[in-house]
Amino acid sequence: MLVAPGTRLGPYAIVAPLGAGGMGEVWKARDTRLDRDIAIKFLNEDMALESRSLARFRVEARSIAAMSHPNILSIFDAELQHPPLYLVTELLEGRTLRQSIESCPLPWRRALEVGVAIADGLAAAHDAGIVHRDLKPENIFLTRQGTVKILDFGLAQFKDDARFEPSLSSLTPTLTDAGLMMGTVGYLAPEQARGEAVTAATDMFSFGCVLYEMVSGRRAFHRSTPGATVGALLYEQPKSLAEYVDDLPPELDRWIARCLTKERESRPQSARDLALILRDLLDQREPGKRTRERGASPAVESLAVLPFLTSTTSPDAEYLADGITESLINNFAQLSHLRVVARSAVFRHKGKEVDPLHVGRELGVNAVLTGRIFQRGDILVIAAELADVRDGSQIWGQQYKRQFTDIFAIQDEISTEISQRLRVHFTAEEQSRLTRRYTESPEAYQLYLKGRYCWNKRTIEGMRQALTYFEHAVETDPSYARAYTGLADCTSMLAIYGALDPRQAVPRAKAAQEQALQIDPQSAEAHASRGFSLLLFDWRFREAEHALRRAVELNAGYPSAHQWLGFALGLTGRTEEALAALKIAQQLDPFSASIKTTAVWPFFWTRQFDSAIERFRDAVELHPGYWVAHYFLGLSQVHKGDYGPGIIALRHAADIGDSSWRYAGLGYAYAKMGEPGAAREVLTTLQEMSSRHYVPPGYFAAVYAGLAETGLALDYLERAGGEHNWEIAWLHLDPFWDSLRGEARFQRLTQALDL
């Protein structure tokens, strides 16, 4: 390579050589623009003419560039077209892991620290769709500052190789004179040695080899020749690490052995999951861990329970993670001296890799609870940690490995431990609420959690699935009050969405509510559910208000009870009281799409369309996927006379919605803007839908009202009243019917319904 100290390469001034290898040389250099030291890796000139080496060099550049992680070497610049070809990376000072373990192995605690960092880096690579394929001690660097860096992604494989080099397809597994087979013999996974497809689990095998060597000082599969080493990889098992290290934790030995299994399906499938396991193992056994002592800092007055994560090897446990998160939120929300962030606020971060402390600061809380759940058959592993947002210290952390039947005991322990560590004064009654069990049947509880998981999708199909789970839950445990409440709410909502005939749905919902109240008269959820039905299907507004106020008394932190109470107050003309109740609901659950939208209805009912439009726009911006917000934004614009934007919003609601309800406003709007043909097309759509499933008559009535076909509109409204359609609850307020209010039939209908 024709470079020497003092050579200038654009803005880079060459300083001194750092090393050389088969692919080229690495030099220390100075970036004169930014005044910082860097490293430049040059590709040998003869290698640049050889297609495989050139492709490998480009793969390395683009794979590193595709990632950004503190445990992966950072790239700043590259020249990949015109000689000399080079990569500009951060300058690392220290030594490779190979150099660090040449003389002796690492103490197992230090090996664990390094292993956690490697796993974190691999997780970032795998998230980017990159499999390293050549993880070994030579490709891991330990800096003088203690940071661990993964190097050399030259053999990396992408999920979508077509985004990169066409020549990548030529990099087929071939045993070379140097003993390489798209990786290094001794660290290859069996599938690599057989020339099969690779996955993230392939890197986990190589990672296991590295861990084994760090701890023992011995290579797991090293033999006298490359061929013999490949044979050992394919057919032999390494000795237990306990034969080499006296004080090694048995759990560490077992997890390394899991990484080294021949069948890729039996290895850890996720580097992130394994990092968590290793970190927990280190935390449990490290005497110097910075953990908060009891009484060491001020009490915690506010808490966010972030969505528990699930293992990629047990994706079906997502319902369990969501359910446990929600259960803990609900339990802690009942404590009067603790502010707990609502579900909607924390679930905005679900599925994202976030910094819990950063999220905690955004939410304005003192502490955050995080956790991860693994489920393998009947075995449940839950790791949880409570951290102080104010100083970053760990207040509490624990890992539980139990049978699924112990799920209640685990939740009790988590709740009790956290309540003690928060240093907030709780009454004896509040302490009992934390560990209250609503069923003793793990099977019924599992069904209930699956029901809640489906319910929270807020789709018709999700509610139908939830209904089935709640039905099975009460069959399994007929004394499970919360499951009855879930059954009632699902049935009511399916009737509201027009997916069930309320004449069949409402009696069933009422029976479930009454059963829940008989079992648990102190259930705020059951009282709220009863109030909801009385309000929307029986139109007994005062009784509904009484039930909803009782729900608020029993659980002042229950957002839906305040929401529905605001709805009831608004329907009885007490707009200011309604807005006050809805404001409390929003404060308790500020990111709820349903509450955000419902809170605007009093403005809509009182014809304050400018205010309604402004607030519905806010709801749409916060929840662009919630079709009901788009629907009422469009209706408000249409009622104001802004037909163009109103039609756009209503069309969008029809496109993304899943209820026949969404077509009522669209047909009405077409009719009002002078497009009767389009309005009748909507009527045809509703007729076709009604041939397949129940469609509430009120939706037809709205379109006929827009078309000024008064007789037909009243015919369908009378049917809607007889069938107890929920829209009748606001018949006396809804702008849909303003053109009918002078009709004698309409007046007789409202008198008969006693609204």
Short mmCIF file of C-alpha atoms in Angstrom, two decimals, residues 98-421:
data_model
loop_
_atom_site.label_atom_id
_atom_site.label_comp_id
_atom_site.label_asym_id
_atom_site.label_seq_id
_atom_site.Cartn_x
_atom_site.Cartn_y
_atom_site.Cartn_z
CA ARG A 98 -7.89 -12.93 21.40
CA GLN A 99 -4.96 -10.94 22.77
CA SER A 100 -6.70 -10.59 26.12
CA ILE A 101 -7.22 -14.34 26.65
CA GLU A 102 -4.03 -15.67 25.08
CA SER A 103 -2.30 -16.09 28.42
CA CYS A 104 -5.25 -16.88 30.67
CA PRO A 105 -9.05 -16.88 30.61
CA LEU A 106 -11.12 -14.00 31.94
CA PRO A 107 -12.73 -14.18 35.38
CA TRP A 108 -16.27 -15.33 34.77
CA ARG A 109 -17.77 -12.04 35.97
CA ARG A 110 -15.65 -10.09 33.48
CA ALA A 111 -16.52 -12.65 30.80
CA LEU A 112 -20.19 -12.06 31.57
CA GLU A 113 -19.76 -8.29 31.23
CA VAL A 114 -18.07 -8.74 27.86
CA GLY A 115 -20.69 -11.29 26.83
CA VAL A 116 -23.56 -8.93 27.63
CA ALA A 117 -21.96 -6.23 25.47
CA ILE A 118 -21.41 -8.65 22.57
CA ALA A 119 -25.00 -9.85 22.81
CA ASP A 120 -26.27 -6.26 22.79
CA GLY A 121 -24.23 -5.55 19.65
CA LEU A 122 -25.44 -8.72 17.95
CA ALA A 123 -29.02 -7.78 18.80
CA ALA A 124 -28.56 -4.48 16.96
CA ALA A 125 -27.12 -6.31 13.96
CA HIS A 126 -29.94 -8.83 13.91
CA ASP A 127 -32.52 -6.04 14.20
CA ALA A 128 -30.95 -4.56 11.06
CA GLY A 129 -31.34 -7.92 9.30
CA ILE A 130 -27.61 -8.71 9.47
CA VAL A 131 -26.01 -12.02 10.50
CA HIS A 132 -22.30 -11.59 11.31
CA ARG A 133 -21.22 -15.18 10.37
CA ASP A 134 -17.65 -14.73 11.63
CA LEU A 135 -17.83 -13.98 15.34
CA LYS A 136 -14.57 -14.96 17.07
CA PRO A 137 -12.14 -13.46 19.61
CA GLU A 138 -10.12 -11.79 16.83
CA ASN A 139 -13.23 -9.81 15.80
CA ILE A 140 -14.04 -8.51 19.28
CA PHE A 141 -12.12 -5.51 20.60
CA LEU A 142 -11.77 -4.43 24.23
CA THR A 143 -10.95 -0.73 24.45
CA ARG A 144 -8.89 0.88 27.17
CA GLN A 145 -12.07 2.58 28.39
CA GLY A 146 -13.69 -0.83 28.93
CA THR A 147 -16.02 -0.71 25.91
CA VAL A 148 -16.56 -3.85 23.83
CA LYS A 149 -16.70 -3.50 20.03
CA ILE A 150 -17.66 -6.08 17.40
CA LEU A 151 -15.46 -5.81 14.29
CA ASP A 152 -15.17 -7.19 10.76
CA PHE A 153 -18.57 -7.64 9.15
CA GLY A 154 -16.92 -8.70 5.89
CA LEU A 155 -18.74 -12.04 5.84
CA ALA A 156 -22.04 -10.63 7.05
CA GLN A 157 -25.24 -11.75 5.37
CA PHE A 158 -28.29 -9.55 4.94
CA LYS A 159 -31.89 -10.66 4.89
CA ASP A 160 -32.20 -8.85 1.57
CA ASP A 161 -28.87 -9.20 -0.22
CA ALA A 162 -30.36 -7.62 -3.34
CA ARG A 163 -30.12 -4.22 -1.66
CA PHE A 164 -26.36 -4.53 -1.75
CA GLU A 165 -24.07 -6.32 -4.21
CA PRO A 166 -25.20 -8.73 -6.95
CA SER A 167 -21.86 -10.47 -6.48
CA LEU A 168 -22.84 -11.44 -2.93
CA SER A 169 -24.57 -14.48 -4.33
CA SER A 170 -21.17 -15.79 -5.33
CA LEU A 171 -20.03 -15.91 -1.69
CA THR A 172 -21.10 -19.52 -1.29
CA PRO A 173 -19.77 -21.69 1.56
CA THR A 174 -16.44 -23.08 0.42
CA LEU A 175 -13.66 -24.58 2.51
CA THR A 176 -10.53 -22.64 1.61
CA ASP A 177 -6.86 -23.32 2.17
CA ALA A 178 -6.99 -20.97 5.12
CA GLY A 179 -9.69 -23.11 6.71
CA LEU A 180 -12.56 -20.65 6.19
CA MET A 181 -16.10 -21.65 5.37
CA MET A 182 -17.92 -18.32 5.45
CA GLY A 183 -16.61 -18.11 8.96
CA THR A 184 -13.70 -19.49 10.91
CA VAL A 185 -13.37 -23.20 11.63
CA GLY A 186 -13.78 -23.68 15.35
CA TYR A 187 -16.48 -21.00 15.61
CA LEU A 188 -18.75 -22.13 12.76
CA ALA A 189 -22.26 -23.26 13.54
CA PRO A 190 -23.10 -26.76 12.23
CA GLU A 191 -25.40 -25.32 9.57
CA GLN A 192 -22.54 -23.16 8.30
CA ALA A 193 -20.29 -26.19 8.08
CA ARG A 194 -22.99 -27.99 6.07
CA GLY A 195 -23.43 -25.00 3.73
CA GLU A 196 -27.01 -24.40 4.85
CA ALA A 197 -28.88 -21.12 5.32
CA VAL A 198 -27.91 -19.04 8.33
CA THR A 199 -30.08 -17.18 10.86
CA ALA A 200 -29.54 -15.15 14.00
CA ALA A 201 -29.24 -18.48 15.84
CA THR A 202 -26.10 -19.14 13.77
CA ASP A 203 -24.39 -16.21 15.46
CA MET A 204 -25.58 -17.52 18.81
CA PHE A 205 -23.54 -20.70 18.27
CA SER A 206 -20.41 -18.68 17.52
CA PHE A 207 -21.20 -16.49 20.52
CA GLY A 208 -21.36 -19.61 22.67
CA CYS A 209 -17.91 -20.63 21.39
CA VAL A 210 -16.53 -17.22 22.33
CA LEU A 211 -18.11 -17.32 25.80
CA TYR A 212 -16.79 -20.84 26.36
CA GLU A 213 -13.27 -19.74 25.46
CA MET A 214 -13.39 -16.55 27.52
CA VAL A 215 -14.37 -18.47 30.65
CA SER A 216 -12.26 -21.62 30.25
CA GLY A 217 -9.28 -20.49 28.16
CA ARG A 218 -10.00 -23.45 25.87
CA ARG A 219 -11.61 -23.58 22.44
CA ALA A 220 -14.82 -25.55 22.53
CA PHE A 221 -14.17 -27.57 19.34
CA HIS A 222 -10.48 -27.14 18.50
CA ARG A 223 -8.77 -30.21 16.97
CA SER A 224 -5.44 -30.80 15.22
CA THR A 225 -6.75 -30.22 11.68
CA PRO A 226 -9.53 -28.13 10.16
CA GLY A 227 -11.33 -31.29 9.01
CA ALA A 228 -11.25 -32.81 12.49
CA THR A 229 -12.48 -29.53 13.97
CA VAL A 230 -15.44 -29.50 11.56
CA GLY A 231 -16.20 -33.08 12.60
CA ALA A 232 -16.23 -32.02 16.25
CA LEU A 233 -18.53 -29.11 15.44
CA LEU A 234 -20.97 -31.46 13.74
CA TYR A 235 -20.94 -34.48 16.05
CA GLU A 236 -19.26 -33.85 19.42
CA GLN A 237 -20.16 -31.97 22.59
CA PRO A 238 -17.60 -29.87 24.50
CA LYS A 239 -16.84 -30.67 28.11
CA SER A 240 -18.82 -28.90 30.81
CA LEU A 241 -17.21 -25.63 31.87
CA ALA A 242 -17.54 -26.78 35.47
CA GLU A 243 -14.56 -29.09 34.78
CA TYR A 244 -12.36 -26.03 34.20
CA VAL A 245 -13.81 -23.32 36.47
CA ASP A 246 -14.58 -24.02 40.13
CA ASP A 247 -16.90 -21.16 41.05
CA LEU A 248 -18.79 -20.87 37.76
CA PRO A 249 -22.56 -20.35 38.25
CA PRO A 250 -24.40 -23.45 36.98
CA GLU A 251 -26.84 -21.17 35.12
CA LEU A 252 -24.03 -19.71 33.04
CA ASP A 253 -22.72 -23.17 32.19
CA ARG A 254 -26.23 -24.21 31.09
CA TRP A 255 -26.82 -21.16 28.90
CA ILE A 256 -23.47 -21.52 27.16
CA ALA A 257 -24.31 -25.17 26.54
CA ARG A 258 -27.66 -24.08 25.09
CA CYS A 259 -25.82 -21.82 22.64
CA LEU A 260 -23.65 -24.76 21.54
CA THR A 261 -26.44 -27.19 20.71
CA LYS A 262 -26.34 -28.62 17.18
CA GLU A 263 -30.01 -27.91 16.42
CA ARG A 264 -30.45 -24.20 15.80
CA GLU A 265 -34.06 -24.30 17.06
CA SER A 266 -32.79 -25.34 20.50
CA ARG A 267 -30.44 -22.38 20.85
CA PRO A 268 -31.46 -18.96 22.14
CA GLN A 269 -33.10 -17.35 19.12
CA SER A 270 -32.60 -13.78 20.26
CA ALA A 271 -29.36 -12.06 21.24
CA ARG A 272 -31.40 -9.47 23.12
CA ASP A 273 -33.07 -12.16 25.23
CA LEU A 274 -29.73 -13.75 26.02
CA ALA A 275 -28.25 -10.37 26.95
CA LEU A 276 -31.06 -9.92 29.45
CA ILE A 277 -30.46 -13.36 30.93
CA LEU A 278 -26.71 -12.79 31.26
CA ARG A 279 -27.24 -9.32 32.70
CA ASP A 280 -29.67 -10.67 35.29
CA LEU A 281 -27.20 -13.41 36.19
CA LEU A 282 -24.48 -10.81 36.64
CA ASP A 283 -26.74 -8.56 38.71
CA GLN A 284 -27.73 -11.40 41.02
CA ARG A 285 -24.14 -12.42 41.68
CA GLU A 286 -22.23 -9.16 41.52
CA PRO A 287 -21.62 -7.81 45.03
CA GLY A 288 -20.80 -4.31 43.78
CA LYS A 289 -24.06 -3.80 41.90
CA ARG A 290 -25.42 -0.30 42.51
CA THR A 291 -28.76 -1.10 44.02
CA ARG A 292 -30.78 1.21 46.19
CA GLU A 293 -30.78 0.42 49.87
CA ARG A 294 -34.12 0.69 51.63
CA GLY A 295 -34.63 4.21 52.87
CA ALA A 296 -31.71 5.56 50.85
CA SER A 297 -33.66 8.25 48.94
CA PRO A 298 -36.95 10.13 48.87
CA ALA A 299 -40.23 8.28 48.45
CA VAL A 300 -41.55 7.55 44.98
CA GLU A 301 -44.77 9.41 44.31
CA SER A 302 -45.26 8.55 40.63
CA LEU A 303 -44.68 5.41 38.61
CA ALA A 304 -44.75 4.23 35.00
CA VAL A 305 -45.10 0.52 34.28
CA LEU A 306 -43.63 0.11 30.80
CA PRO A 307 -44.99 -2.69 28.58
CA PHE A 308 -43.27 -5.93 29.51
CA LEU A 309 -41.31 -7.38 26.61
CA THR A 310 -41.59 -10.91 25.29
CA SER A 311 -38.97 -13.27 24.00
CA THR A 312 -38.80 -13.79 20.25
CA THR A 313 -38.76 -17.50 21.06
CA SER A 314 -42.17 -17.25 22.72
CA PRO A 315 -44.14 -14.68 20.68
CA ASP A 316 -47.42 -16.22 21.79
CA ALA A 317 -46.69 -14.83 25.27
CA GLU A 318 -47.39 -11.29 24.08
CA TYR A 319 -50.89 -11.47 25.54
CA LEU A 320 -49.30 -12.49 28.85
CA ALA A 321 -46.81 -9.61 28.82
CA ASP A 322 -49.55 -7.09 28.01
CA GLY A 323 -51.87 -8.61 30.60
CA ILE A 324 -49.37 -8.56 33.43
CA THR A 325 -48.39 -4.99 32.55
CA GLU A 326 -52.02 -3.90 32.58
CA SER A 327 -52.75 -5.79 35.81
CA LEU A 328 -49.86 -4.07 37.58
CA ILE A 329 -50.98 -0.67 36.26
CA ASN A 330 -54.53 -1.27 37.47
CA ASN A 331 -53.37 -2.50 40.88
CA PHE A 332 -51.05 0.42 41.54
CA ALA A 333 -53.58 2.93 40.15
CA GLN A 334 -55.87 2.14 43.09
CA LEU A 335 -53.32 3.49 45.57
CA SER A 336 -54.33 7.00 46.57
CA HIS A 337 -50.82 8.35 47.25
CA LEU A 338 -49.23 7.07 44.05
CA ARG A 339 -49.72 8.57 40.59
CA VAL A 340 -49.57 5.82 37.99
CA VAL A 341 -49.27 6.58 34.27
CA ALA A 342 -52.23 5.27 32.28
CA ARG A 343 -52.07 2.30 29.96
CA SER A 344 -52.44 4.31 26.75
CA ALA A 345 -49.46 6.52 27.63
CA VAL A 346 -47.04 3.67 28.27
CA PHE A 347 -48.30 1.36 25.52
CA ARG A 348 -47.31 3.97 22.94
CA HIS A 349 -43.79 2.60 23.54
CA LYS A 350 -44.74 -1.05 23.11
CA GLY A 351 -42.47 -2.97 20.75
CA LYS A 352 -39.84 -0.22 20.72
CA GLU A 353 -36.33 -0.35 22.09
CA VAL A 354 -36.44 2.65 24.40
CA ASP A 355 -34.38 4.00 27.27
CA PRO A 356 -36.69 3.50 30.28
CA LEU A 357 -35.14 6.42 32.15
CA HIS A 358 -35.69 8.71 29.17
CA VAL A 359 -39.33 7.58 28.88
CA GLY A 360 -39.75 8.09 32.62
CA ARG A 361 -38.50 11.67 32.35
CA GLU A 362 -40.84 12.31 29.40
CA LEU A 363 -43.77 11.02 31.46
CA GLY A 364 -42.72 13.04 34.49
CA VAL A 365 -42.49 10.14 36.95
CA ASN A 366 -40.07 9.28 39.74
CA ALA A 367 -39.69 5.60 38.85
CA VAL A 368 -40.18 3.13 36.00
CA LEU A 369 -40.89 -0.57 36.17
CA THR A 370 -39.66 -2.68 33.26
CA GLY A 371 -39.80 -6.40 32.61
CA ARG A 372 -39.42 -9.23 30.17
CA ILE A 373 -41.32 -12.51 29.96
CA PHE A 374 -40.28 -15.88 28.57
CA GLN A 375 -42.65 -18.82 28.32
CA ARG A 376 -41.52 -22.28 27.35
CA GLY A 377 -44.30 -24.77 27.78
CA ASP A 378 -45.46 -24.61 31.38
CA ILE A 379 -42.32 -22.77 32.53
CA LEU A 380 -42.59 -19.03 32.99
CA VAL A 381 -39.61 -16.73 33.45
CA ILE A 382 -40.27 -13.13 34.45
CA ALA A 383 -37.49 -10.60 34.96
CA ALA A 384 -38.48 -7.21 36.39
CA GLU A 385 -36.60 -4.12 37.46
CA LEU A 386 -37.64 -0.91 39.21
CA ALA A 387 -35.39 2.09 38.50
CA ASP A 388 -35.29 5.59 39.97
CA VAL A 389 -35.60 8.11 37.14
CA ARG A 390 -34.04 10.83 39.28
CA ASP A 391 -30.58 9.28 39.64
CA GLY A 392 -30.69 6.18 37.43
CA SER A 393 -30.18 3.76 40.31
CA GLN A 394 -31.86 0.40 40.57
CA ILE A 395 -34.41 0.39 43.36
CA TRP A 396 -35.23 -3.28 42.96
CA GLY A 397 -34.73 -6.13 40.52
CA GLN A 398 -35.62 -9.81 40.48
CA GLN A 399 -36.02 -12.79 38.19
CA TYR A 400 -38.60 -15.50 38.71
CA LYS A 401 -38.62 -18.95 37.12
CA ARG A 402 -41.75 -20.85 38.01
CA GLN A 403 -44.49 -23.04 36.70
CA PHE A 404 -47.25 -21.08 34.97
CA THR A 405 -49.55 -22.12 37.80
CA ASP A 406 -47.50 -19.83 40.08
CA ILE A 407 -48.38 -16.74 38.02
CA PHE A 408 -50.45 -15.28 40.87
CA ALA A 409 -47.66 -15.73 43.40
CA ILE A 410 -45.21 -14.01 41.06
CA GLN A 411 -47.50 -11.00 40.60
CA ASP A 412 -48.11 -10.85 44.35
CA GLU A 413 -44.36 -10.83 45.01
CA ILE A 414 -43.72 -8.12 42.42
CA SER A 415 -46.51 -5.93 43.79
CA THR A 416 -45.46 -6.44 47.42
CA GLU A 417 -41.77 -5.84 46.78
CA ILE A 418 -42.43 -2.69 44.78
CA SER A 419 -44.89 -1.28 47.30
CA GLN A 420 -42.28 -1.74 50.03
CA ARG A 421 -39.50 -0.18 47.95
#
